[in-house]
Amino acid sequence: MKLRNKDLLGMKELQPEEIAEILKTAELMKMVLKSGNKKTSHLQGKSIVTLFYENSTRTRLSFEMASKFMGASSANVSASGSSINKGESLMDTARTIDVMSTDIIVMRHSQSGAPHFIAPKLSASIVNAGDGMNEHPTQALLDMYTMKEKYGSLEGLEVAICGDIYHSRVARSNTIGLTKMGARVRVAGPATMMPVGMEKLGCTVCKTVADAVDGADVVMGLRLQLERQTKSLFPSVPEYYKYYAIDQKILSLAKPGAIVMHPGPCNHGVEMPTLIYDSPQSVINEQVTNGVAVRMAVLYLLMTRRNQE
Ligand code: CP
């Protein structure tokens, strides 16, 4: 099945059958990664550039590894050390990369909508690796892949997403993607960190973390994004931990054997204690592992579409 669009900008833009195709392709990619010989020739002769205006470990590294495993030539441009620091505009930077015969640009930017702005003006395919407080589609795809791997299907899964919903592009992309695939999403967090109209994305907004986690199959914590807060939105970290952390007492409300997720990086002792992060119920490291396979699948499907055009 061919992806409809040249770019992957958000879960909003993906149809359920496209999500299913990406997850199915990721299964094959995971088999390749586990086979002992990670090298394939799917992207031989193609070029991929990661353009990161914000910090990243998991997303950037997994896209770079995915590109290399599939034989593409890959390079990275980050704000520090590039002409972005001399004041070059986003459009000029993106066009400069585009005219160097780049096939796919993987971009992270602090402004919501930045990838949507450049995508129609470029020949390269754009993959949104996180835009401001809008979306982080490949994180949602790897989260959904991890849930599907554990439960076999996303249909009917009860997913609780807890914490700093307001600043979380992960919460938005997961809510949109999971509801499209038949899961039920409940969100909870401080009222000051709950966007107005969140329920319009298809989730239930709960008053307490306990209400969200009660009977859940999946309990997802979110990073408290202090760097995006211009003023403090909660009284203190100990108070945040007391009311919004996923601790043992809260987790005991979920279904027995429920899985614990976190997109990372985690503030240990804020969003959850290390005991939960490292517990047998935690699939946080599996999320990272699956990120490589999912990003291989995304790059492969976008490149297949380009080859057919
Ligand atoms: N989850 C996530 O996007 O992590 P990085 O910021 O390390 O890429």
CSV table of C-alpha atoms in Angstrom, one decimal, residues 9-10 12-13 90-91 107-121 126 128-137 169 172 228:
chain,number,residue,atom,x,y,z
A,9,LEU,CA,3.6,15.7,9.2
A,10,GLY,CA,1.3,14.3,11.9
A,12,LYS,CA,-3.9,13.9,11.9
A,13,GLU,CA,-2.8,13.4,8.3
A,90,LEU,CA,14.1,28.2,8.3
A,91,MET,CA,13.0,28.4,4.7
A,107,MET,CA,13.0,17.9,11.1
A,108,ARG,CA,12.4,18.9,14.7
A,109,HIS,CA,11.5,22.5,15.4
A,110,SER,CA,10.2,24.5,18.4
A,111,GLN,CA,7.4,26.2,16.4
A,112,SER,CA,4.2,24.2,15.9
A,113,GLY,CA,3.5,24.0,12.2
A,114,ALA,CA,7.1,24.5,11.0
A,115,PRO,CA,7.3,21.3,9.0
A,116,HIS,CA,3.8,22.0,7.5
A,117,PHE,CA,5.2,25.4,6.4
A,118,ILE,CA,8.2,24.1,4.5
A,119,ALA,CA,6.8,20.8,3.2
A,120,PRO,CA,4.8,22.1,0.2
A,121,LYS,CA,7.7,24.3,-1.0
A,126,ILE,CA,9.5,16.1,5.3
A,128,ASN,CA,8.0,15.8,11.5
A,129,ALA,CA,10.3,14.7,14.3
A,130,GLY,CA,8.4,17.0,16.7
A,131,ASP,CA,7.0,20.5,16.1
A,132,GLY,CA,6.6,22.7,19.2
A,133,MET,CA,3.5,21.6,21.2
A,134,ASN,CA,1.7,20.2,18.1
A,135,GLU,CA,2.7,16.6,17.1
A,136,HIS,CA,5.4,14.0,17.3
A,137,PRO,CA,4.0,11.4,14.9
A,169,ARG,CA,3.1,16.7,21.3
A,172,ARG,CA,-1.6,14.8,21.1
A,228,ARG,CA,8.4,25.4,27.6
